[in-house]
PDB file of C-alpha atoms in Angstrom:
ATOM      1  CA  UNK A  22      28.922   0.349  73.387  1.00 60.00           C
ATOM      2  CA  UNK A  23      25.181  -0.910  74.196  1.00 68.00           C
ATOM      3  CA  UNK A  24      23.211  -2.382  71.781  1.00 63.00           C
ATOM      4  CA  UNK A  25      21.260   0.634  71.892  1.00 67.00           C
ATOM      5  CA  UNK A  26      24.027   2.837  71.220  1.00 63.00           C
ATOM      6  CA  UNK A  27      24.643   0.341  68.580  1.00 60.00           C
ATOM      7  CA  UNK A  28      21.361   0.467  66.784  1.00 58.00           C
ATOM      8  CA  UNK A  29      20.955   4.216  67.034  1.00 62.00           C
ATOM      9  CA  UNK A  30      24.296   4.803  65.239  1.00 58.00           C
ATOM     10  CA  UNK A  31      23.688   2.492  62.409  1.00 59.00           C
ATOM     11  CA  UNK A  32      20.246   4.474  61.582  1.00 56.00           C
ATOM     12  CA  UNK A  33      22.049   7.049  61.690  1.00 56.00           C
ATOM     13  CA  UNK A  34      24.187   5.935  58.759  1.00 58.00           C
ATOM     14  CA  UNK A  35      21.366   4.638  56.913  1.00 60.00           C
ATOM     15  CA  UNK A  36      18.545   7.758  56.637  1.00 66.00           C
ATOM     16  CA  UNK A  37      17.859   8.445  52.956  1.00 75.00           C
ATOM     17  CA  UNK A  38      19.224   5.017  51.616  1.00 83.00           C
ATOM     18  CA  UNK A  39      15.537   3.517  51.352  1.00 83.00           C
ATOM     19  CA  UNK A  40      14.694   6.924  49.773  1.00 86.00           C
ATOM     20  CA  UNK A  41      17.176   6.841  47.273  1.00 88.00           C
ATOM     21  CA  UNK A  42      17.013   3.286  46.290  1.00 90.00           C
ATOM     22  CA  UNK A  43      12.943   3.530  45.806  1.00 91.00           C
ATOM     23  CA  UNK A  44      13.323   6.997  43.505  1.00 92.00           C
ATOM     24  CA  UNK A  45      16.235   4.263  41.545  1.00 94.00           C
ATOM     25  CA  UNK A  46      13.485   1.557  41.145  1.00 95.00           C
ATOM     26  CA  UNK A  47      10.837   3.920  39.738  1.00 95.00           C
ATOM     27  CA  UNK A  48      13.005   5.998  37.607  1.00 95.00           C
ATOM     28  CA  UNK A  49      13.842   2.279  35.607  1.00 95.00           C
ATOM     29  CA  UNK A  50      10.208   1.042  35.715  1.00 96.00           C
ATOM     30  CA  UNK A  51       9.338   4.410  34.007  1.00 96.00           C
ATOM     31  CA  UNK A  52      11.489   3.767  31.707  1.00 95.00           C
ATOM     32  CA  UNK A  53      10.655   0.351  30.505  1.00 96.00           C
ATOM     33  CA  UNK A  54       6.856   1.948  30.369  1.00 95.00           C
ATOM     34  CA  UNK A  55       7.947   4.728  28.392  1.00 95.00           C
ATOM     35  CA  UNK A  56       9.925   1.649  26.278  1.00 94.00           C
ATOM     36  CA  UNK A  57       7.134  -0.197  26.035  1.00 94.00           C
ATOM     37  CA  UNK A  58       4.788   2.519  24.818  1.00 94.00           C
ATOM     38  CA  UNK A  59       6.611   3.560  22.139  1.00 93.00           C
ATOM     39  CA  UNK A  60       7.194   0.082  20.873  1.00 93.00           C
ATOM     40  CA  UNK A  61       2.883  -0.230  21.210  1.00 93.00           C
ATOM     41  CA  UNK A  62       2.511   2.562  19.293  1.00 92.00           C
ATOM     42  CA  UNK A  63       5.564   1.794  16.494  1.00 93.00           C
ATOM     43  CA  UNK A  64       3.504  -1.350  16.041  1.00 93.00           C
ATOM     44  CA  UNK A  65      -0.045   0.078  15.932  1.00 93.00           C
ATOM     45  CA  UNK A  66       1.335   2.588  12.967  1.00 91.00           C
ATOM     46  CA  UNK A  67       2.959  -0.641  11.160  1.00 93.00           C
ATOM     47  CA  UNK A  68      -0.805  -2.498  11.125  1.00 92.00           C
ATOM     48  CA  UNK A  69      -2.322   0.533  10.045  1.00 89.00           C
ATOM     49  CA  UNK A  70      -0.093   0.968   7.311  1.00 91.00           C
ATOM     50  CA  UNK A  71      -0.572  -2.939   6.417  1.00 92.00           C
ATOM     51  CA  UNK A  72      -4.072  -2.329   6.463  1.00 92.00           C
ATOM     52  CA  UNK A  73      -3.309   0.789   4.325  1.00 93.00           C
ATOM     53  CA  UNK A  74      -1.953  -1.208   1.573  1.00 94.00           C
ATOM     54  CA  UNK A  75      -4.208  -4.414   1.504  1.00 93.00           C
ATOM     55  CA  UNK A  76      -6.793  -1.182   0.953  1.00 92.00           C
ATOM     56  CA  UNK A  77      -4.876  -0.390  -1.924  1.00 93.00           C
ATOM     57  CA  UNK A  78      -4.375  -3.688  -3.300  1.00 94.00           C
ATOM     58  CA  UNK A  79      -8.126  -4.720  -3.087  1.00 92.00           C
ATOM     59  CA  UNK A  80      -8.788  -1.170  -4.978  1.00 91.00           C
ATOM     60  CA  UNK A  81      -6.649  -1.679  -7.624  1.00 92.00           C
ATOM     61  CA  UNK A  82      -7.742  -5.235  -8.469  1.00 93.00           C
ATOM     62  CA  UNK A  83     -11.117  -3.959  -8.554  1.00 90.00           C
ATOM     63  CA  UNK A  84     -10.190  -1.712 -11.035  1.00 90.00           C
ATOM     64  CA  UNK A  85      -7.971  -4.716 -12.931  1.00 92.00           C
ATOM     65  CA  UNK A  86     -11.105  -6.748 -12.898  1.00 91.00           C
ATOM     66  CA  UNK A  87     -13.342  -3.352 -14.065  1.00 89.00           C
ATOM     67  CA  UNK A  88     -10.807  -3.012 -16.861  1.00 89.00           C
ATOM     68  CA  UNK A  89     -10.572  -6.065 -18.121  1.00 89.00           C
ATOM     69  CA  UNK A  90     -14.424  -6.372 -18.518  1.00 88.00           C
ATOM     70  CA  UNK A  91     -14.421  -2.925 -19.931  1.00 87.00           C
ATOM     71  CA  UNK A  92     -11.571  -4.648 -22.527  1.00 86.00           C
ATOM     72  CA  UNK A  93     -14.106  -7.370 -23.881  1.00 84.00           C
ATOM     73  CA  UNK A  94     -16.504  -4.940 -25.253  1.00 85.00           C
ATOM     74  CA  UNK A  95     -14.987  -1.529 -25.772  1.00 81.00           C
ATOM     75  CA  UNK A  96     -13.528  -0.129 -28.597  1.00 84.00           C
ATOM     76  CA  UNK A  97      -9.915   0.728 -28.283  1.00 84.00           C
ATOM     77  CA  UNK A  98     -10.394   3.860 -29.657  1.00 83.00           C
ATOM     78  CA  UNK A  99      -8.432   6.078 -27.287  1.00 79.00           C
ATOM     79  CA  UNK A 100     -11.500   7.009 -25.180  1.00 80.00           C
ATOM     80  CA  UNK A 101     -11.976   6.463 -21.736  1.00 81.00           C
ATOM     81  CA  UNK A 102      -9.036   4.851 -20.633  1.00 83.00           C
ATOM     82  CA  UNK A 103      -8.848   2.054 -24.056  1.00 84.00           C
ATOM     83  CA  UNK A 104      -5.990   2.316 -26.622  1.00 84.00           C
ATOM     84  CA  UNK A 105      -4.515   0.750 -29.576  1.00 83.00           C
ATOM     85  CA  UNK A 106      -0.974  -0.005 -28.476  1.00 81.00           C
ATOM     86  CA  UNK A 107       2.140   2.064 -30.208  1.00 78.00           C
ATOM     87  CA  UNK A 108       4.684   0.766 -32.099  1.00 75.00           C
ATOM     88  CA  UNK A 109       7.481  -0.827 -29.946  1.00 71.00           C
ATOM     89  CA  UNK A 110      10.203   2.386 -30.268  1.00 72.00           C
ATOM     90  CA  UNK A 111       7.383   4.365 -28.937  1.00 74.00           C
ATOM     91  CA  UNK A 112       6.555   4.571 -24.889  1.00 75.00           C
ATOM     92  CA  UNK A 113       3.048   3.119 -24.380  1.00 78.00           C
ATOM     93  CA  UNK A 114       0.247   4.748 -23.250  1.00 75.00           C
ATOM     94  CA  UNK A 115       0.651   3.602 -19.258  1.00 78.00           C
ATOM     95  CA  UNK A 116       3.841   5.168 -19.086  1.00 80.00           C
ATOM     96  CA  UNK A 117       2.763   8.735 -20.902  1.00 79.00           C
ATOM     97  CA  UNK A 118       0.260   9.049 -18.175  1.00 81.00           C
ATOM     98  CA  UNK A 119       0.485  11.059 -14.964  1.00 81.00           C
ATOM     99  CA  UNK A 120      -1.102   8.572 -12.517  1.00 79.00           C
ATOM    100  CA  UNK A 121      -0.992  10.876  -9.957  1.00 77.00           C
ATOM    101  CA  UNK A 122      -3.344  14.103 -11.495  1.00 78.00           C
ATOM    102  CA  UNK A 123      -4.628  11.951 -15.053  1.00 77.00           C
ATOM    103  CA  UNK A 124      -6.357  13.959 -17.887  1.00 75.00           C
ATOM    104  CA  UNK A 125     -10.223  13.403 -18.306  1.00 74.00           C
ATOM    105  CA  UNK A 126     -11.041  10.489 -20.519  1.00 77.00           C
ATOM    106  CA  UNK A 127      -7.388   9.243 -20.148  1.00 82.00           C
ATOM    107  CA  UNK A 128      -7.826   6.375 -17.875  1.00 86.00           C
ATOM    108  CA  UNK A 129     -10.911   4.512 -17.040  1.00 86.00           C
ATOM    109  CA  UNK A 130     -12.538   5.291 -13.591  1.00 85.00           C
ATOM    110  CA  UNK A 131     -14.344   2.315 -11.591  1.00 82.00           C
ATOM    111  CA  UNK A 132     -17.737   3.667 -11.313  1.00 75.00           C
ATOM    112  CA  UNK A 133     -18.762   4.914  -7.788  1.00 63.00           C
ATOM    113  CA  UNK A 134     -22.538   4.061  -8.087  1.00 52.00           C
ATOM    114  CA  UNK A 135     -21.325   0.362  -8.355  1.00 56.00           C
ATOM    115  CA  UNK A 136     -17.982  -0.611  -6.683  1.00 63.00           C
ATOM    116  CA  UNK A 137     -17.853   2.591  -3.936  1.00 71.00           C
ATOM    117  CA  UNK A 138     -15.808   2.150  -0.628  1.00 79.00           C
ATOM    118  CA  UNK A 139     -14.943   4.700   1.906  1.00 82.00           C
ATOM    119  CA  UNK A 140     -12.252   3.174   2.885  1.00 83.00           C
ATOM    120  CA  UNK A 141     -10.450   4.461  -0.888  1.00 85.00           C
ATOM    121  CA  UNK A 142      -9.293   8.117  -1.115  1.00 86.00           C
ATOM    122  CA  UNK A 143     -10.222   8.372  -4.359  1.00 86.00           C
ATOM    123  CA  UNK A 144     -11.679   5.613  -6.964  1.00 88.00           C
ATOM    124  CA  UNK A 145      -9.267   2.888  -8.647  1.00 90.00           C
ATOM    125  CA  UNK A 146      -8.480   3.770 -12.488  1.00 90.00           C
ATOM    126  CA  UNK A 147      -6.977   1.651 -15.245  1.00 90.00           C
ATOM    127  CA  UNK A 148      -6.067   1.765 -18.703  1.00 89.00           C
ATOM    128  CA  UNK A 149      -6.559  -1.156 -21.279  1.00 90.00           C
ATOM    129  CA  UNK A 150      -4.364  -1.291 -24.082  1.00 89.00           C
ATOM    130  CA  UNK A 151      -4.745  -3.993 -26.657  1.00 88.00           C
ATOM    131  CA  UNK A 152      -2.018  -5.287 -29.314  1.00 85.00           C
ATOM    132  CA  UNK A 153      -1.603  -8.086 -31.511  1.00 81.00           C
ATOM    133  CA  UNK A 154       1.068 -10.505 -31.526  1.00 79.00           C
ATOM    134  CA  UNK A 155       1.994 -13.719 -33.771  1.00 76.00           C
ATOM    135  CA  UNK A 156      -0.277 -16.755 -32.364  1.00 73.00           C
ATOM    136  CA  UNK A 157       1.518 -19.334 -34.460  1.00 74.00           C
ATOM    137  CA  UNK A 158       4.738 -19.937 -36.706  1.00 78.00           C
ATOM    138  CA  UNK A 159       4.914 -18.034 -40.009  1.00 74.00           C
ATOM    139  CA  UNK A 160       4.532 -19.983 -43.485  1.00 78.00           C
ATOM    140  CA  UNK A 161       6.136 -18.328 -46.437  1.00 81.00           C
ATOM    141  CA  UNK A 162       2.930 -17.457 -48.667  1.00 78.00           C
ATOM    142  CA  UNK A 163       0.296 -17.839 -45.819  1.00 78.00           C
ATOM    143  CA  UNK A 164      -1.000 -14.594 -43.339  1.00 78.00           C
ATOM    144  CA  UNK A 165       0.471 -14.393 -40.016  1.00 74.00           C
ATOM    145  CA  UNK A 166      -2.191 -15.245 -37.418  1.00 77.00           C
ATOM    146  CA  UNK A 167      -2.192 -12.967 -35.087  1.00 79.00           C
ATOM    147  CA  UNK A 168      -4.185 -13.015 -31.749  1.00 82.00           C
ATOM    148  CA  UNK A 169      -5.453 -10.110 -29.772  1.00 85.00           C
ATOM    149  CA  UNK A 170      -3.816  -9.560 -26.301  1.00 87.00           C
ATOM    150  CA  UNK A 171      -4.772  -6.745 -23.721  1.00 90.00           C
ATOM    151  CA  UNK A 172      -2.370  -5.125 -21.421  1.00 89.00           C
ATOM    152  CA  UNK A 173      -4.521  -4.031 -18.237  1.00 91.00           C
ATOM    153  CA  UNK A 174      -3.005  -1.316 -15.896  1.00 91.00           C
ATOM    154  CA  UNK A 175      -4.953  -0.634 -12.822  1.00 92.00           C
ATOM    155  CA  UNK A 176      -3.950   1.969 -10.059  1.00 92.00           C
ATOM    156  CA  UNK A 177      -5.957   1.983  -6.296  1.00 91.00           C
ATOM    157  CA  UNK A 178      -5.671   3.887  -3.782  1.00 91.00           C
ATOM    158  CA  UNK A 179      -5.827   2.971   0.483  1.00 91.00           C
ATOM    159  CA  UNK A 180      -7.591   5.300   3.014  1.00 90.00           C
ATOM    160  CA  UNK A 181      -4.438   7.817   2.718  1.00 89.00           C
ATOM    161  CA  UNK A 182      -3.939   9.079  -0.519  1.00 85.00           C
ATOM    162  CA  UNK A 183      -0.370   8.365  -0.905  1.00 89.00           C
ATOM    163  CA  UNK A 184      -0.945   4.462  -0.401  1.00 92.00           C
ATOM    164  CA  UNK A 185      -1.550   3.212  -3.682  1.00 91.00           C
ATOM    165  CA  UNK A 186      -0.872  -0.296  -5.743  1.00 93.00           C
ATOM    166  CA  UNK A 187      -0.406  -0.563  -9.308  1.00 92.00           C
ATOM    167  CA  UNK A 188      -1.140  -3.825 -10.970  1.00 94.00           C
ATOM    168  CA  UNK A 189      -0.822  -5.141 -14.643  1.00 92.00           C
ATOM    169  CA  UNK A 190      -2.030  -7.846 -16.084  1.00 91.00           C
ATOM    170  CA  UNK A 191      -2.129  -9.388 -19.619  1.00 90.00           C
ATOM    171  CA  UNK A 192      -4.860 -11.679 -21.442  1.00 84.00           C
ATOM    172  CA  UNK A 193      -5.723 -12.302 -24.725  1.00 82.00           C
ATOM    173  CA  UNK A 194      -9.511 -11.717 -25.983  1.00 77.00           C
TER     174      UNK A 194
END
């Protein structure tokens, strides 16, 4: 056999291999870009939704802040969002309300002509309940001081509705 004989016959064997390895190569790389994508995008939703709640957290401690102001002066009278705590058997008022669809006048809503964002689905609301508890020991034949404590609740809300933070905190007036 000539080398030219030679040569011819081995193309012959290999028509189609190139082909077939190329279409191989660019099936995988569209792969890991498809791969890569989806990771991208898994990520991009995981920010958002971080962003989301730091939304929701900075609403709601607006509202803690809101509340706790509102506390110093209001009367806890039941009215806009202030109440004299219940006896301990009974549930407070925090957990009798429906945070999600509250009654008018139940909770106290930040006001929108000073702390507005439109980045907040709806506006932050709290509730302030005050109580008293024993400030120092008790002396047989003396009253029982008692100091004033408030119980802050405050609920905000992210860019989607469904994000939302609740925070509580407690100080005495």
């Amino acid at each position: 056999m000539t080398p030219e004989t030679m040569f011819r016959h081995s193309l012959a064997f290999e028509r189609g291999i190139a082909l077939i390895i190329g279409l191989v190569i660019l099936a995988v790389l569209s792969l890991i870009g498809v791969a890569a994508f989806s990771v991208a995008t898994q990520e991009e939703r995981m920010a958002g939704n971080s962003r989301d709640r730091i939304r929701a957290f900075e609403a709601a401690e607006v509202a803690l802040r809101d509340c706790e102001a509102l506390a110093a002066t209001a009367p806890f009278d039941g009215t806009g969002g202030t109440y004299t705590a219940p006896l301990s058997p009974q549930a407070s008022y925090t957990e009798q309300i429906n945070w999600s669809a509250p009654p008018a006048g139940a909770v106290h809503t930040v006001s929108t002509t000073t702390m507005s964002n439109p980045e907040w689905s709806r506006q932050p609301v709290c509730v302030a309940e005050q109580f008293q508890v024993q400030s120092a020991p008790a002396n047989p034949g003396v009253a029982v001081p008692q100091t004033s404590v408030v119980h802050v609740t405050a609920l905000g809300y992210g860019l989607n509705s469904t994000t939302t933070v609740l925070l509580e905190s407690y100080y005495a007036l």
